[in-house]
Amino acid sequence: MKFRHLPFLFAITAGLASTAAQAATTGTLRFVGQVNAGTCNLAAGDVNRTITLPTIKISDLASTVYAGAHDFNITADCESDIRNVIFLFTGTASNGNGALFSNTGTSQGIGLWLADRTGTGHSTIPANGSVPQRSRTIATSSSKAILPLTAAYYKTGSAITQGTLASAVTVSITYN
């Protein structure tokens, strides 16, 4: 009795198998993506930062070319695959000395001197220099590139008057 149903079961199984084969379709899955290098940004505290130099007297510049030196750092925060950061400085050169950044404040006879402190002394970053002269390359350490700088009042050659120093220097970074 059990064998009488066997042909019927084969027919149903064959019908189901052919239905599955007829319903099958093929398709291609395409995968896309992108791999980017890491990035760096100036540290939040260094974006639009105001650096206040100490107050000096005209007599402080009587026997020297600069006074009121102020040390500070600027920092780039980077992702771990960044090895070097290049800091590039731009600004308007002083009329009296093209290596200085111009003073738009009320004092006459002074400009802003900007220098890095990466070596054994100070290395001037000239306002009117070539790109290599106005840039500094700093290796990253712990995902940061820290550039030590000094800024000071500097004699331009004309008579110094009392007043304010105001100077704008733009820093931009590139990295690899």
Backbone as numpy.savetxt, mean C-alpha at the origin, in Angstrom:
# Nx Ny Nz CAx CAy CAz Cx Cy Cz
-45.63 -73.47 -9.41 -46.44 -72.29 -9.41 -45.58 -71.04 -9.41
-44.53 -71.14 -8.76 -43.65 -70.01 -8.70 -43.04 -69.73 -10.05
-42.82 -70.73 -10.86 -42.19 -70.55 -12.17 -43.13 -69.91 -13.18
-44.42 -70.01 -12.99 -45.35 -69.40 -13.93 -45.24 -67.89 -13.90
-44.88 -67.31 -12.86 -44.77 -65.85 -12.75 -43.42 -65.33 -13.22
-42.51 -66.23 -13.43 -41.16 -65.82 -13.83 -41.14 -65.05 -15.15
-41.81 -65.48 -16.21 -41.80 -64.68 -17.45 -42.42 -63.30 -17.23
-43.41 -63.23 -16.40 -44.03 -61.94 -16.12 -43.04 -61.00 -15.42
-42.27 -61.50 -14.47 -41.27 -60.69 -13.77 -40.18 -60.22 -14.73
-39.77 -61.11 -15.66 -38.76 -60.71 -16.66 -39.29 -59.58 -17.53
-40.53 -59.64 -17.89 -41.13 -58.61 -18.74 -41.17 -57.26 -18.01
-41.54 -57.28 -16.77 -41.60 -56.03 -15.99 -40.19 -55.46 -15.80
-39.23 -56.32 -15.48 -37.85 -55.87 -15.28 -37.29 -55.30 -16.56
-37.53 -55.92 -17.68 -37.05 -55.43 -18.97 -37.69 -54.09 -19.30
-38.96 -53.95 -18.98 -39.65 -52.68 -19.23 -39.09 -51.56 -18.38
-38.80 -51.82 -17.15 -38.20 -50.80 -16.29 -36.80 -50.44 -16.75
-36.03 -51.40 -17.16 -34.66 -51.14 -17.61 -34.67 -50.30 -18.86
-35.57 -50.58 -19.79 -35.60 -49.80 -21.03 -36.12 -48.40 -20.76
-36.99 -48.22 -19.79 -37.49 -46.89 -19.45 -36.36 -46.05 -18.87
-35.55 -46.62 -18.02 -34.43 -45.88 -17.44 -33.43 -45.49 -18.51
-33.17 -46.34 -19.46 -32.23 -46.03 -20.53 -32.78 -44.93 -21.41
-34.05 -44.90 -21.65 -34.64 -43.86 -22.50 -34.64 -42.51 -21.80
-34.70 -42.48 -20.48 -34.76 -41.22 -19.75 -33.37 -40.64 -19.47
-32.31 -41.38 -19.73 -30.95 -40.92 -19.43 -30.51 -39.85 -20.41
-29.89 -38.78 -19.91 -29.28 -37.74 -20.75 -27.87 -37.49 -20.24
-27.07 -36.91 -21.08 -25.71 -36.58 -20.66 -25.53 -35.08 -20.71
-24.63 -34.61 -19.95 -24.32 -33.18 -19.93 -22.89 -32.98 -19.48
-22.40 -31.82 -19.71 -21.03 -31.48 -19.31 -21.09 -30.43 -18.21
-20.37 -30.67 -17.18 -20.24 -29.67 -16.12 -18.98 -28.87 -16.39
-19.11 -27.57 -16.45 -17.95 -26.70 -16.64 -17.71 -25.95 -15.34
-16.49 -25.96 -14.91 -16.13 -25.28 -13.68 -15.23 -24.10 -14.02
-15.49 -22.97 -13.44 -14.65 -21.79 -13.64 -14.33 -21.20 -12.28
-13.25 -20.48 -12.22 -12.83 -19.83 -10.99 -11.71 -18.87 -11.30
-11.19 -18.28 -10.30 -10.10 -17.33 -10.49 -9.19 -17.38 -9.28
-7.91 -17.27 -9.52 -6.93 -17.23 -8.45 -6.26 -15.87 -8.51
-6.37 -15.11 -7.45 -5.76 -13.79 -7.39 -4.58 -13.80 -6.43
-3.66 -12.92 -6.70 -2.56 -12.72 -5.76 -3.12 -11.98 -4.54
-2.39 -12.00 -3.47 -2.80 -11.29 -2.28 -2.75 -9.79 -2.48
-3.24 -9.07 -1.52 -3.26 -7.61 -1.60 -2.59 -6.98 -0.39
-2.32 -5.70 -0.53 -1.80 -4.87 0.56 -2.57 -3.57 0.58
-2.70 -3.01 1.74 -3.31 -1.70 1.91 -2.53 -0.93 2.96
-2.51 0.38 2.83 -1.94 1.19 3.89 -2.74 0.91 5.16
-2.05 0.87 6.28 -2.73 0.67 7.55 -3.76 1.78 7.74
-4.86 1.46 8.37 -5.96 2.42 8.52 -5.49 3.74 9.12
-4.58 3.70 10.06 -4.10 4.92 10.69 -3.18 5.75 9.81
-2.74 5.20 8.68 -1.85 5.94 7.78 -2.57 6.53 6.57
-3.86 6.28 6.45 -4.64 6.85 5.35 -5.10 8.24 5.80
-4.75 9.26 5.03 -5.11 10.65 5.36 -4.62 11.05 6.76
-3.43 10.67 7.06 -2.83 10.91 8.37 -2.23 12.31 8.45
-2.37 12.95 9.59 -1.71 14.23 9.85 -0.55 13.98 10.80
0.62 14.43 10.40 1.82 14.27 11.23 2.21 15.65 11.72
2.21 15.83 13.01 2.51 17.13 13.61 3.98 17.19 14.00
4.69 18.13 13.39 6.09 18.35 13.75 6.14 19.20 15.02
7.21 19.08 15.79 7.31 19.90 16.99 7.48 21.38 16.62
7.02 22.24 17.48 7.19 23.68 17.27 8.67 24.03 17.40
9.15 24.86 16.49 10.54 25.32 16.56 10.56 26.85 16.56
11.74 27.40 16.86 11.96 28.85 16.76 12.81 29.12 15.53
12.71 30.31 14.99 13.53 30.69 13.84 15.01 30.49 14.17
15.40 30.80 15.39 16.80 30.66 15.80 17.28 29.21 15.77
16.37 28.24 15.82 16.76 26.83 15.74 17.41 26.50 14.40
17.13 27.32 13.38 17.69 27.11 12.05 18.86 28.05 11.76
19.35 28.75 12.78 20.44 29.72 12.58 21.74 29.04 12.16
22.05 27.90 12.73 23.34 27.26 12.45 23.21 25.88 11.83
22.03 25.52 11.38 21.80 24.21 10.77 20.75 24.35 9.66
20.69 23.38 8.78 19.73 23.48 7.67 18.37 22.88 8.01
18.31 22.03 9.02 16.99 21.50 9.39 16.84 21.46 10.90
15.58 21.45 11.35 15.27 21.40 12.78 13.89 20.77 12.94
13.61 20.37 14.17 12.30 19.81 14.48 12.05 18.46 13.86
13.09 17.66 13.74 12.93 16.33 13.13 11.96 15.48 13.96
11.10 14.79 13.25 10.09 13.94 13.90 10.11 12.57 13.22
10.37 11.52 13.99 10.39 10.15 13.47 8.99 9.54 13.54
8.63 8.81 12.51 7.35 8.11 12.47 7.47 6.96 11.48
6.51 6.09 11.48 6.47 4.94 10.56 5.19 4.98 9.75
5.25 4.44 8.54 4.02 4.13 7.82 4.04 2.62 7.55
2.86 2.04 7.57 2.74 0.59 7.52 1.76 0.16 6.43
2.12 -0.91 5.75 1.20 -1.57 4.81 0.86 -2.93 5.42
-0.42 -3.22 5.49 -0.90 -4.52 5.96 -1.16 -5.38 4.73
-0.54 -6.55 4.70 -0.56 -7.39 3.49 -1.03 -8.80 3.80
-1.45 -9.48 2.75 -1.74 -10.90 2.87 -0.42 -11.67 2.85
-0.46 -12.90 3.31 0.78 -13.65 3.58 1.63 -13.94 2.35
1.07 -13.90 1.14 1.88 -14.22 -0.04 2.61 -13.01 -0.62
2.45 -11.85 -0.04 3.15 -10.64 -0.50 4.53 -10.60 0.14
5.54 -10.38 -0.67 6.93 -10.38 -0.19 7.53 -8.99 -0.05
7.17 -8.06 -0.97 7.76 -6.71 -0.96 6.68 -5.67 -1.21
6.84 -4.52 -0.58 5.95 -3.39 -0.79 6.81 -2.21 -1.23
6.36 -1.53 -2.27 7.07 -0.34 -2.77 6.22 0.87 -2.41
6.79 1.75 -1.59 6.14 3.00 -1.20 6.64 4.09 -2.15
5.74 4.81 -2.81 6.11 5.88 -3.73 5.52 7.19 -3.22
6.37 8.20 -3.11 5.98 9.50 -2.58 5.92 10.53 -3.70
4.86 11.34 -3.70 4.72 12.41 -4.68 4.20 13.66 -3.97
4.57 14.79 -4.52 4.12 16.06 -3.97 4.77 17.20 -4.73
4.41 18.41 -4.39 4.94 19.60 -5.04 6.28 19.97 -4.43
7.26 20.19 -5.28 8.60 20.56 -4.81 8.62 22.02 -4.36
9.48 22.29 -3.40 9.68 23.66 -2.91 10.40 24.49 -3.97
10.04 25.77 -4.09 10.71 26.65 -5.04 12.18 26.86 -4.70
12.50 26.90 -3.44 13.87 27.17 -3.02 14.79 25.97 -3.07
14.23 24.77 -3.06 15.04 23.55 -3.03 14.15 22.40 -3.51
14.39 21.90 -4.70 13.56 20.87 -5.30 13.56 19.54 -4.58
14.50 19.32 -3.68 14.51 18.08 -2.91 13.50 18.13 -1.77
13.02 19.32 -1.46 12.06 19.50 -0.37 10.64 19.54 -0.92
9.69 19.22 -0.07 8.28 19.37 -0.42 7.86 20.79 -0.04
7.02 21.38 -0.86 6.65 22.78 -0.68 5.87 23.01 0.61
6.02 24.21 1.12 5.29 24.66 2.29 4.16 25.57 1.82
2.93 25.19 2.09 1.79 26.04 1.75 1.26 26.77 2.98
2.00 26.66 4.08 1.63 27.38 5.30 2.07 28.83 5.22
2.02 29.52 6.34 2.30 30.97 6.37 3.76 31.32 6.59
4.58 30.39 7.04 6.00 30.66 7.24 6.72 30.69 5.90
7.67 31.59 5.77 8.48 31.71 4.55 9.88 31.15 4.83
10.56 30.70 3.79 11.95 30.28 3.92 12.15 28.85 4.38
11.08 28.06 4.47 11.22 26.66 4.89 10.40 25.76 3.96
10.84 24.52 3.89 10.11 23.47 3.20 10.09 22.25 4.09
9.45 21.20 3.62 9.39 19.95 4.38 10.45 19.00 3.85
11.29 18.51 4.74 12.29 17.51 4.40 11.73 16.16 4.83
11.74 15.19 3.92 11.27 13.84 4.20 12.40 12.87 3.89
12.66 11.96 4.82 13.75 11.00 4.64 13.36 9.66 5.26
13.94 8.59 4.70 13.71 7.29 5.33 14.86 7.00 6.29
14.57 6.11 7.22 15.55 5.69 8.22 15.84 4.20 8.11
15.86 3.68 6.89 16.06 2.24 6.72 17.51 1.82 6.81
18.43 2.72 6.54 19.85 2.39 6.58 20.48 2.88 7.87
21.75 3.22 7.77 22.47 3.69 8.95 22.22 5.16 9.23
21.72 5.90 8.27 21.44 7.32 8.46 20.10 7.66 7.85
20.00 8.90 7.41 18.78 9.35 6.74 19.03 9.43 5.25
18.08 8.97 4.46 18.16 9.05 3.01 16.98 9.91 2.53
17.31 11.07 1.97 16.28 12.02 1.54 15.37 11.42 0.47
14.10 11.68 0.61 13.10 11.34 -0.42 12.78 12.66 -1.11
13.38 12.92 -2.28 13.23 14.24 -2.91 11.89 14.41 -3.61
11.30 15.59 -3.44 10.01 15.87 -4.08 10.12 15.83 -5.60
11.24 16.32 -6.13 11.39 16.39 -7.59 12.25 15.27 -8.15
12.47 14.22 -7.40 13.34 13.14 -7.85 12.65 12.20 -8.82
13.44 11.33 -9.41 12.90 10.29 -10.29 12.13 9.27 -9.45
11.38 8.42 -10.10 10.60 7.41 -9.38 11.49 6.55 -8.48
12.65 6.06 -8.95 13.49 5.29 -8.03 13.96 6.11 -6.81
14.17 7.42 -6.99 14.59 8.25 -5.86 13.46 8.50 -4.87
12.24 8.50 -5.37 11.08 8.80 -4.52 10.40 7.54 -3.99
10.93 6.37 -4.27 10.30 5.14 -3.80 11.25 4.36 -2.89
10.65 3.58 -2.03 11.39 2.73 -1.12 10.73 1.35 -1.11
11.56 0.30 -1.24 11.05 -1.07 -1.23 11.34 -1.68 0.13
10.29 -2.21 0.74 10.40 -2.81 2.07 9.89 -4.25 2.00
10.68 -5.18 2.50 10.26 -6.58 2.59 9.22 -6.73 3.69
8.25 -7.60 3.46 7.24 -7.82 4.48 7.77 -8.76 5.56
7.25 -8.58 6.74 7.54 -9.45 7.86 6.25 -9.59 8.65
5.82 -10.80 8.88 4.55 -11.05 9.57 3.40 -10.30 8.90
3.39 -10.31 7.56 2.34 -9.70 6.73 2.26 -8.18 6.87
3.37 -7.56 7.22 3.43 -6.09 7.31 4.71 -5.59 6.66
4.61 -4.40 6.08 5.80 -3.70 5.59 5.81 -2.36 6.33
6.85 -2.13 7.09 6.94 -0.92 7.91 8.10 -0.08 7.41
7.80 1.16 7.03 8.82 2.09 6.53 9.04 3.17 7.57
10.24 3.20 8.17 10.56 4.26 9.14 10.96 5.54 8.41
10.35 6.65 8.80 10.58 7.94 8.15 10.91 9.02 9.17
11.47 10.10 8.67 11.71 11.32 9.44 11.22 12.49 8.61
10.59 13.44 9.26 10.19 14.69 8.60 10.73 15.84 9.45
11.08 16.94 8.79 11.62 18.09 9.52 11.40 19.37 8.72
11.51 20.50 9.43 11.56 21.81 8.79 12.94 21.93 8.15
13.03 22.52 6.98 14.32 22.63 6.29 14.41 24.00 5.63
15.56 24.66 5.78 15.77 25.99 5.18 15.78 25.88 3.66
15.10 26.82 3.00 15.10 26.84 1.54 16.10 27.84 0.98
16.64 28.69 1.81 17.61 29.68 1.35 17.13 31.10 1.50
15.83 31.31 1.49 15.32 32.67 1.69 15.13 32.92 3.18
14.88 34.17 3.53 14.72 34.54 4.94 13.53 33.79 5.55
13.74 33.30 6.75 12.70 32.54 7.44 11.83 33.50 8.24
10.52 33.32 8.12 9.58 34.12 8.90 8.75 33.18 9.77
8.20 33.76 10.83 7.35 32.94 11.69 6.05 32.60 10.96
5.46 31.52 11.35 4.21 31.08 10.73 4.09 29.58 10.80
3.30 29.04 9.93 3.01 27.61 9.96 3.68 26.89 8.79
3.90 25.62 8.99 4.33 24.72 7.92 3.14 23.83 7.58
2.83 23.75 6.32 1.79 22.83 5.84 2.29 22.26 4.53
2.28 20.96 4.42 2.76 20.31 3.21 1.99 19.01 3.02
1.67 18.71 1.78 0.95 17.47 1.48 1.84 16.56 0.65
2.00 15.35 1.10 2.77 14.34 0.38 1.86 13.13 0.21
1.74 12.67 -1.01 0.91 11.49 -1.29 1.81 10.26 -1.30
1.36 9.22 -0.64 2.08 7.95 -0.68 1.16 6.92 -1.33
1.72 6.19 -2.28 0.97 5.09 -2.91 1.84 3.84 -2.80
1.19 2.69 -2.80 1.94 1.45 -2.66 1.62 0.51 -3.82
2.65 -0.24 -4.19 2.51 -1.39 -5.07 3.20 -2.54 -4.36
2.93 -3.75 -4.78 3.47 -4.90 -4.05 3.62 -6.09 -4.96
4.47 -7.02 -4.51 4.66 -8.27 -5.23 5.02 -9.38 -4.25
